[in-house]
Short mmCIF file of C-alpha atoms in Angstrom, two decimals:
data_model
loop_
_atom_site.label_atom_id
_atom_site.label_comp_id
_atom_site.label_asym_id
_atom_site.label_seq_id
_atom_site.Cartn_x
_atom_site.Cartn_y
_atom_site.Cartn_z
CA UNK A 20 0.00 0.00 0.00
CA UNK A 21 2.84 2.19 -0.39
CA UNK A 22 1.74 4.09 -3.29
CA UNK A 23 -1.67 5.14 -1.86
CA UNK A 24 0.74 6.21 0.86
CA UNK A 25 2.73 8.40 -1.16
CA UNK A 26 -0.23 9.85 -2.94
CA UNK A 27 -2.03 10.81 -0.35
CA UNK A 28 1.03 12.85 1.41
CA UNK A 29 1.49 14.10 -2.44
CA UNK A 30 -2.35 15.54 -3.10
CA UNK A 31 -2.33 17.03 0.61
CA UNK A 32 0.98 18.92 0.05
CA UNK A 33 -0.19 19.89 -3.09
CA UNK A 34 -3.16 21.39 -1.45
CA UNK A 35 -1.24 23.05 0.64
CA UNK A 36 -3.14 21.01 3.51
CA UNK A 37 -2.08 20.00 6.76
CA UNK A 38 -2.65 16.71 8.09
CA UNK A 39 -5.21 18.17 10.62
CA UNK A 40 -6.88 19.70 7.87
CA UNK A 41 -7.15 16.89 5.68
CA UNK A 42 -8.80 14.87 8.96
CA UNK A 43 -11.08 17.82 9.50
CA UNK A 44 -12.14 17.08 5.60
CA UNK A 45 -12.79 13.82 5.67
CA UNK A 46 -14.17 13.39 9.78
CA UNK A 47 -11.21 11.30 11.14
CA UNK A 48 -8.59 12.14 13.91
CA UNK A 49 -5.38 13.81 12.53
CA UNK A 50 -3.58 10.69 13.54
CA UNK A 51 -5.35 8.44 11.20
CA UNK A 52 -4.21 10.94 8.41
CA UNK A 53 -0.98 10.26 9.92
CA UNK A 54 -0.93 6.46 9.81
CA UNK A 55 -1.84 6.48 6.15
CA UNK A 56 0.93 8.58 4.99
CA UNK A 57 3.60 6.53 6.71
CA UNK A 58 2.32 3.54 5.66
CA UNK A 59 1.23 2.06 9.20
CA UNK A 60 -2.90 1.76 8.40
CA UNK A 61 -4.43 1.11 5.49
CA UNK A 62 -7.71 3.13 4.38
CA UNK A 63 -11.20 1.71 4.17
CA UNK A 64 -13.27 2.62 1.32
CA UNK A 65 -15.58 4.97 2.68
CA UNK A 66 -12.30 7.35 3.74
CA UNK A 67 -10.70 6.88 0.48
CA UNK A 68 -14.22 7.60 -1.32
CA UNK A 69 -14.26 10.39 0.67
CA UNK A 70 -10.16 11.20 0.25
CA UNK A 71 -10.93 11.25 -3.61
CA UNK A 72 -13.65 13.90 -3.26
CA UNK A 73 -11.88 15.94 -1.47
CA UNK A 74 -8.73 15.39 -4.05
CA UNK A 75 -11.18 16.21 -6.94
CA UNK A 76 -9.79 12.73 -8.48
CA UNK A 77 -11.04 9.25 -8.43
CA UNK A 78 -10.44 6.09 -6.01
CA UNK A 79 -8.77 4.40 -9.01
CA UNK A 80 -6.42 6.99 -9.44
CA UNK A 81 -5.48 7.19 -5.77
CA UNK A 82 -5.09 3.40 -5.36
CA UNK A 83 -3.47 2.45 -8.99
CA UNK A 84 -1.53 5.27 -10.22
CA UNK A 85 1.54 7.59 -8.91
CA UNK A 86 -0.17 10.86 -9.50
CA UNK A 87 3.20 12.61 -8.96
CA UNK A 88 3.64 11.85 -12.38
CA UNK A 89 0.20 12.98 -13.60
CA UNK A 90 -0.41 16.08 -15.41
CA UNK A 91 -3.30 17.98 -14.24
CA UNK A 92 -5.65 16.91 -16.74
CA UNK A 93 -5.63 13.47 -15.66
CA UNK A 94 -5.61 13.93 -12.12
CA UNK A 95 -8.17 16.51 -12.21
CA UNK A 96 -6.33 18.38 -9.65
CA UNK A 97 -7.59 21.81 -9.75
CA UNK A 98 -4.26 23.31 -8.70
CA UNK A 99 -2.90 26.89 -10.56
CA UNK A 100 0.22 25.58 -9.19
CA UNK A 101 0.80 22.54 -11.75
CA UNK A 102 0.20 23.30 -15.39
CA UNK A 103 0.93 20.72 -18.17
CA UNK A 104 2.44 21.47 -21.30
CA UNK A 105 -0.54 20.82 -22.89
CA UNK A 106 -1.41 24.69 -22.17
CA UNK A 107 1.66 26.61 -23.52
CA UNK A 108 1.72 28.01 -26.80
CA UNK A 109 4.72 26.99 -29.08
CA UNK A 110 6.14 26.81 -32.37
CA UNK A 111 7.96 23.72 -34.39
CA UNK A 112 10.23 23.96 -37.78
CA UNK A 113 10.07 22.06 -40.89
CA UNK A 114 11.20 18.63 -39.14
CA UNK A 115 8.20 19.05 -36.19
CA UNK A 116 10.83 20.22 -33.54
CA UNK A 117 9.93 22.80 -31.04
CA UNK A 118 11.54 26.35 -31.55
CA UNK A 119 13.08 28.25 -28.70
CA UNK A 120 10.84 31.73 -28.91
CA UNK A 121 12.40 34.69 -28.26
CA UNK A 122 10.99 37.27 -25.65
CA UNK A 123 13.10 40.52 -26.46
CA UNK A 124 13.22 43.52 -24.00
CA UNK A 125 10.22 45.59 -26.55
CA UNK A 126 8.31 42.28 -26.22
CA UNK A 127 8.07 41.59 -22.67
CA UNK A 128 5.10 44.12 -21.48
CA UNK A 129 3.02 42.33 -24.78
CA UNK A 130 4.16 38.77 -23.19
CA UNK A 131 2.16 39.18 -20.42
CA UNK A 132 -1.38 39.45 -23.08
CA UNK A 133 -0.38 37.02 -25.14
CA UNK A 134 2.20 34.31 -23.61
CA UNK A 135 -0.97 31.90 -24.01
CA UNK A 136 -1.69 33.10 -28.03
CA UNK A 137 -0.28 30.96 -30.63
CA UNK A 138 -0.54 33.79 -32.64
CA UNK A 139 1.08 36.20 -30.38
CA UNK A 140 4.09 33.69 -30.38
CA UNK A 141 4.15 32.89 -33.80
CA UNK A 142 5.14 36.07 -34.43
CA UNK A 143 8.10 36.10 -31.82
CA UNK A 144 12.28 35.73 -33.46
CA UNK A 145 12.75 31.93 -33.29
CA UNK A 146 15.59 29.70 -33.35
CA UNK A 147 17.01 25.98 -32.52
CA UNK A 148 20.27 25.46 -30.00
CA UNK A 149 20.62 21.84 -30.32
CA UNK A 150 23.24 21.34 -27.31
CA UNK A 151 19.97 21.69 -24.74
CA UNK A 152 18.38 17.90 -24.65
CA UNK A 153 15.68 17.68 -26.75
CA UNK A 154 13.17 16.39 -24.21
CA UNK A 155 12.79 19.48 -22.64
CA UNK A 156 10.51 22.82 -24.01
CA UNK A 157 12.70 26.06 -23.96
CA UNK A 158 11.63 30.06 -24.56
CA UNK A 159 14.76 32.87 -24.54
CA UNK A 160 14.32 36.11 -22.63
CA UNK A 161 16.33 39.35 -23.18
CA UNK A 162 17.17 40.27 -19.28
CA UNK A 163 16.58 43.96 -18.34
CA UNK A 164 18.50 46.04 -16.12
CA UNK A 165 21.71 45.15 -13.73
CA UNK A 166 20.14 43.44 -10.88
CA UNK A 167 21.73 40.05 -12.04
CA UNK A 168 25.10 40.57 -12.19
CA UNK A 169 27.29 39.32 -13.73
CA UNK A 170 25.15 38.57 -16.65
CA UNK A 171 24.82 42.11 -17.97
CA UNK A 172 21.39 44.16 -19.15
CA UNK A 173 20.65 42.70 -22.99
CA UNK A 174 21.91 39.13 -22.08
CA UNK A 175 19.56 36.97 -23.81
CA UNK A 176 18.77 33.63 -20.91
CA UNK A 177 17.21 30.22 -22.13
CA UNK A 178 15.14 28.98 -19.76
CA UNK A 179 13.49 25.32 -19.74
CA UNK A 180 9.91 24.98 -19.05
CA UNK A 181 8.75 24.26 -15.44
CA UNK A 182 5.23 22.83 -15.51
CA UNK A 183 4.84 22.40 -11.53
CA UNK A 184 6.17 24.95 -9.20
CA UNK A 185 6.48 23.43 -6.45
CA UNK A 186 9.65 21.83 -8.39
CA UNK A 187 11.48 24.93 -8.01
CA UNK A 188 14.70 24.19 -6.61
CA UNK A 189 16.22 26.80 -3.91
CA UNK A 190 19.01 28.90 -4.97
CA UNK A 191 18.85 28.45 -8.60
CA UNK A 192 18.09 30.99 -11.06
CA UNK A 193 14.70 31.41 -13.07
CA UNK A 194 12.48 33.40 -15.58
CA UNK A 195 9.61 34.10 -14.02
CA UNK A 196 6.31 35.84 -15.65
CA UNK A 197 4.15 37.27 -12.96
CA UNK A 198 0.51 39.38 -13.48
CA UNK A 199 2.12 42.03 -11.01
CA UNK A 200 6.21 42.08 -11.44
CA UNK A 201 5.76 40.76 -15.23
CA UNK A 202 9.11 39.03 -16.57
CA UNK A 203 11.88 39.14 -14.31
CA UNK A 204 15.34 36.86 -14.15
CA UNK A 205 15.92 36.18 -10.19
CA UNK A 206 17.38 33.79 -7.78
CA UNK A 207 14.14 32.08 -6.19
CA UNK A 208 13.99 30.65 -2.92
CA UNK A 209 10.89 28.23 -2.63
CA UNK A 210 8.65 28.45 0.46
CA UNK A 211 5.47 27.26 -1.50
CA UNK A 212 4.86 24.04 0.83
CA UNK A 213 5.19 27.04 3.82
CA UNK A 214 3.23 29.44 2.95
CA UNK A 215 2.98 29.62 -0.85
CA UNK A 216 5.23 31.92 -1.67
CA UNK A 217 8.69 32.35 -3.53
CA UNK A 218 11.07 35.05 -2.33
CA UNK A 219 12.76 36.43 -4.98
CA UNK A 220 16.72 37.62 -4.83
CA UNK A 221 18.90 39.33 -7.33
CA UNK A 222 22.81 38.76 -7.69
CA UNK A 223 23.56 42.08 -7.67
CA UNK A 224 23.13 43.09 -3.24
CA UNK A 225 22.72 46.42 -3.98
CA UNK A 226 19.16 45.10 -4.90
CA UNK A 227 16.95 44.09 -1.83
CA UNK A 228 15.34 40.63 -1.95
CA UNK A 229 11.15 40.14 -2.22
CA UNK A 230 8.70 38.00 -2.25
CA UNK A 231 5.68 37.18 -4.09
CA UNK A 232 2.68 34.64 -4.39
CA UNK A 233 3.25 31.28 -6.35
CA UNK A 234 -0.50 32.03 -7.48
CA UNK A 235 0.67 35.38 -9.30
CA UNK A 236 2.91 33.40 -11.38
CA UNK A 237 1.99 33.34 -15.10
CA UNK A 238 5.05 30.74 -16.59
CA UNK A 239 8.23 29.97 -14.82
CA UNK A 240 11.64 28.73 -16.61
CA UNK A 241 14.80 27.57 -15.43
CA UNK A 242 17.65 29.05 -16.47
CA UNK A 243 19.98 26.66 -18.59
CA UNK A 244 22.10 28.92 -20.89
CA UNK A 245 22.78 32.34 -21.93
CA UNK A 246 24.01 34.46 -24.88
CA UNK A 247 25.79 37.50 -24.71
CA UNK A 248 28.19 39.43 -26.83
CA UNK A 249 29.33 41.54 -23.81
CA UNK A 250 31.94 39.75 -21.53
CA UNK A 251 31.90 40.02 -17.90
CA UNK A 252 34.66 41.83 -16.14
CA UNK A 253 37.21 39.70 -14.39
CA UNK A 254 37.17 42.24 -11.44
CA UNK A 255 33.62 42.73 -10.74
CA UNK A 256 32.77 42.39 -7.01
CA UNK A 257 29.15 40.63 -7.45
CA UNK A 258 30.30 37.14 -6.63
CA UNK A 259 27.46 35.47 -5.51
CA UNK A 260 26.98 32.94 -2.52
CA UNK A 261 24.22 30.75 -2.51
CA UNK A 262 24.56 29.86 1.34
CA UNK A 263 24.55 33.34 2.32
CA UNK A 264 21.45 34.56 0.16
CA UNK A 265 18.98 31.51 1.62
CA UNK A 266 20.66 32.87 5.34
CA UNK A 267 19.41 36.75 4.45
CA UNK A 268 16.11 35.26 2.88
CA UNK A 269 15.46 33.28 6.12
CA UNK A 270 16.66 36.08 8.25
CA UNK A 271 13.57 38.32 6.11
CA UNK A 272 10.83 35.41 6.70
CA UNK A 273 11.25 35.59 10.40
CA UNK A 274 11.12 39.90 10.32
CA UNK A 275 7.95 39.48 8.09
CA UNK A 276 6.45 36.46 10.98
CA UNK A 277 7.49 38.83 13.69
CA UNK A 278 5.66 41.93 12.12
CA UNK A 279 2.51 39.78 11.42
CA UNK A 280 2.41 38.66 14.97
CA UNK A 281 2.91 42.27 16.66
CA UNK A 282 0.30 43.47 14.40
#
């Protein structure tokens, strides 16, 4: 029974549930919820009839399949959080092989309208890179302004598509397109499971960290190359350590607690 297990700590996390809450769903004690999820009791059917409701899915699905691996339109998940692929707008060439798009610096307030118009991105500069594995679906953005340094304003990043945010991985570097911030190029720092947000840091300290809500993001890509035809300069003083950024970002979570609880 260890994959009902797994999919039952998977779907509550993904609901951004606690185990109490989960019990308070369904009408059992917390530690039942408990017991499930480490594999120690085993459901009855009227709880998992009633775990599937509240999951928006089906028994089968709980009990047969690892829905870790199931896009959204299979699970029925209503999550904003997890978006297949199925919903992005792209391009192919002559020999049915996705195009990287190109986002340049003009193009990024129109990105925002029409990111999800084939149309719209039909009519963005295209190109193929074939070093980047082919199993993965790429866009390019032309970064803005000198919060990232070293990579310097008109650097144009690839980034990877991420179809599940809660896969962002700490201390790496991403495109994100928001509703409020638009597209940016940051360091994120992922406290979704927490309290669903992503704080946001830039390279370049003279820029102060932020945060903002996983549901105001739009499309988010992982950084995997960039182009550039300026070099950086062998003396610049924007090293950047990833240990010390999650330490500041940390230090900022418990200010912003403390605040909330004097208020």
């Amino acid at each position: 029974m260890g994959l009902i297990s797994d999919n039952i700590r998977y779907l509550r996390k993904s609901k951004h549930w606690t185990q109490g809450d989960l019990a308070e769903k369904i009408g059992i004690k917390r530690s039942l919820i408990g017991a499930y999820e480490e594999g120690r009791a085993d459901p009855r059917i009227n709880n998992l009839i009633k775990m599937a409701e509240v999951f928006e899915t089906s028994v089968d699905i709980l009990i047969n399949r690892n829905v870790a691996h199931l896009p959204a339109s299979v699970l029925h998940l209503n999550s904003d959080l997890v978006r297949g692929k199925e919903i992005l707008a792209i391009t192919v060439d002559k020999e049915d092989k996705e195009n990287i798009e190109l986002v340049p610096q003009k193009a990024s307030a129109g990105y925002l309208n029409g990111y999800a118009d084939l149309e719209y991105i039909k009519e963005l500069p295209k190109f193929q890179l074939p070093i980047l594995p082919s199993n993965g679906t790429y866009r390019a953005f032309e970064i803005n302004g000198d919060s990232m340094l070293p990579i310097l304003p008109g650097t144009i990043v690839i980034g990877e598509y991420i179809d599940d945010l809660t896969n962002i991985r700490s201390g790496k570097t991403y495109i994100l397109v928001s509703k409020k911030e638009g597209v940016v190029y940051k360091r994120v720092f992922n406290y979704i499971d927490d309290n669903n947000k992503l704080f946001l840091v830039s390279d370049n300290k003279a820029y102060s960290p932020y945060q903002i809500d996983a549901d105001d993001i739009l499309e988010a890509w992982e950084s995997k190359a960039f182009i550039s035809v300026q070099f950086p300069d062998a003396t610049s003083q924007h090293d950047i350590n990833v240990e010390q950024l999650a330490t500041i970002v940390l230090d900022l979570q418990k200010e912003m607690i403390k605040l909330k609880e004097e208020a």
